[in-house]
Amino acid sequence: MKKSHDYIIFPLDVPDYDQAMKYVSLLKDHVGLFKVGLELFISQGPVILKAIYETAGSKIFLDLKLHDIPATMNRAFLAASTFYPEFVTVHCDAGDGFLKEVADNNPGNTKILAVTLLTSLNRANLLRLGYKEKYTEDLSSLVLLRARLAKETGCQGVVCSGHEVEMIKAELGKDYIAVTPGIRPAWSLVEGDDQKRVVTPRIAVEKGADYIVIGRPIRDASDPSDAAKMVAEEIEAGIE
Ligand code: C5P
């Protein structure tokens, strides 16, 4: 049975092995998954995945946002799956051919999550990249189009904002996994915060998020495990 802390994905947004493993040891009983992104993976390599697996089991969210030709994607995904991550992320941008190739050759239990549209891209950026106005005027229609494509080609879910979860669940079904970043509990204050369209942990799970990515409010707290417990309590209230 999924517990409230299992909803929490803690990003290991730190530059080195020692700092990453400090948080893994401290938080392994208080969060559901540890997210390894490009910074940590490029600086430490697969060694960090092995160390997390040995300390916390397969609580790994490998956020590499893979994006290449199908054959390369497929081989990268197979290599990643040997470290038993629970999830690996891929970009929808690479097209359905590649998504299908990866999904069809998935050897084990690792689930594939698609990144629909980077939240750093706004309407003007997308127009410059050649997107149709029909989609740049309504970014949620682009997110939905891509989430549907990812589902049709065998991905198990998407990464989406807390403002899109309800739409995705309504259109694609409650079993289609939604992972939501941009989470800020009411009590947290992140200095110079770059997350603009945030939601609280409780609202995210009420809207249907299966996992929330929450980093700085936990990492920068005076007691990170206490902060993670407070987030789990909020989640508990949202899933009751
Ligand atoms: O909670 P905090 O803002 O510290 O979380 C930052 C993490 O969330 C980073 O690892 C980042 O990659 C991830 N993320 C994000 N915004 C998105 C998608 C992912 O901040 N739209």
Short mmCIF file of C-alpha atoms in Angstrom, two decimals, residues 65-158:
data_model
loop_
_atom_site.label_atom_id
_atom_site.label_comp_id
_atom_site.label_asym_id
_atom_site.label_seq_id
_atom_site.Cartn_x
_atom_site.Cartn_y
_atom_site.Cartn_z
CA LYS A 65 15.28 13.38 -20.44
CA LEU A 66 16.62 11.18 -23.21
CA HIS A 67 16.30 12.62 -26.69
CA ASP A 68 17.99 11.06 -29.75
CA ILE A 69 17.38 8.75 -32.70
CA PRO A 70 15.41 5.58 -31.83
CA ALA A 71 18.36 3.16 -31.90
CA THR A 72 20.47 5.35 -29.60
CA MET A 73 17.54 6.02 -27.29
CA ASN A 74 16.86 2.34 -27.05
CA ARG A 75 20.44 1.46 -26.14
CA ALA A 76 20.64 4.30 -23.61
CA PHE A 77 17.41 3.13 -22.01
CA LEU A 78 18.64 -0.48 -21.85
CA ALA A 79 21.87 0.70 -20.21
CA ALA A 80 19.91 2.79 -17.70
CA SER A 81 17.58 -0.07 -16.81
CA THR A 82 20.51 -2.21 -15.59
CA PHE A 83 20.59 0.06 -12.51
CA TYR A 84 16.94 -0.78 -11.69
CA PRO A 85 15.53 2.75 -11.59
CA GLU A 86 11.80 2.94 -10.99
CA PHE A 87 11.49 5.62 -13.69
CA VAL A 88 13.49 7.00 -16.60
CA THR A 89 12.43 10.20 -18.36
CA VAL A 90 12.44 10.74 -22.12
CA HIS A 91 11.51 13.75 -24.26
CA CYS A 92 8.33 13.68 -26.29
CA ASP A 93 10.17 15.89 -28.77
CA ALA A 94 12.04 12.92 -30.19
CA GLY A 95 8.79 11.70 -31.75
CA ASP A 96 6.60 8.62 -31.56
CA GLY A 97 9.04 6.38 -33.47
CA PHE A 98 11.54 6.64 -30.70
CA LEU A 99 9.00 6.47 -27.90
CA LYS A 100 7.64 3.24 -29.35
CA GLU A 101 11.09 1.73 -29.83
CA VAL A 102 11.96 2.39 -26.19
CA ALA A 103 8.59 1.25 -24.84
CA ASP A 104 8.59 -1.96 -26.95
CA ASN A 105 12.07 -2.95 -25.82
CA ASN A 106 11.63 -2.21 -22.15
CA PRO A 107 13.21 -5.26 -20.52
CA GLY A 108 11.95 -4.96 -16.98
CA ASN A 109 10.06 -2.98 -14.42
CA THR A 110 11.50 0.43 -15.17
CA LYS A 111 8.69 2.78 -16.17
CA ILE A 112 9.07 5.36 -18.91
CA LEU A 113 7.86 8.88 -18.26
CA ALA A 114 7.61 11.46 -20.99
CA VAL A 115 8.44 15.12 -20.60
CA THR A 116 5.76 16.86 -22.66
CA LEU A 117 6.99 20.44 -22.84
CA LEU A 118 9.74 22.12 -20.84
CA THR A 119 8.15 24.72 -18.57
CA SER A 120 11.01 27.07 -19.44
CA LEU A 121 9.57 27.44 -22.96
CA ASN A 122 6.98 30.16 -23.45
CA ARG A 123 4.81 31.10 -26.40
CA ALA A 124 7.49 33.31 -28.03
CA ASN A 125 10.16 30.59 -27.74
CA LEU A 126 7.86 28.05 -29.36
CA LEU A 127 6.89 30.37 -32.21
CA ARG A 128 10.58 30.92 -32.95
CA LEU A 129 11.01 27.14 -33.00
CA GLY A 130 8.33 26.87 -35.68
CA TYR A 131 5.35 25.67 -33.66
CA LYS A 132 1.83 26.28 -35.00
CA GLU A 133 -0.03 29.22 -33.44
CA LYS A 134 -2.90 26.90 -32.64
CA TYR A 135 -0.63 25.32 -30.02
CA THR A 136 1.37 28.31 -28.88
CA GLU A 137 -1.86 30.14 -28.05
CA ASP A 138 -2.95 27.30 -25.81
CA LEU A 139 0.05 25.45 -24.40
CA SER A 140 -2.15 23.00 -22.50
CA SER A 141 -3.44 21.68 -25.85
CA LEU A 142 0.18 20.96 -26.83
CA VAL A 143 0.84 19.27 -23.49
CA LEU A 144 -2.25 17.12 -23.94
CA LEU A 145 -1.42 16.23 -27.55
CA ARG A 146 2.01 15.02 -26.43
CA ALA A 147 0.79 13.25 -23.32
CA ARG A 148 -1.68 11.33 -25.52
CA LEU A 149 1.06 10.47 -28.02
CA ALA A 150 3.29 9.24 -25.19
CA LYS A 151 0.48 7.03 -23.86
CA GLU A 152 -0.33 5.60 -27.30
CA THR A 153 3.30 4.67 -27.82
CA GLY A 154 3.63 2.85 -24.50
CA CYS A 155 4.97 5.34 -21.95
CA GLN A 156 3.49 4.85 -18.50
CA GLY A 157 3.04 8.51 -17.67
CA VAL A 158 4.19 12.09 -17.95
#
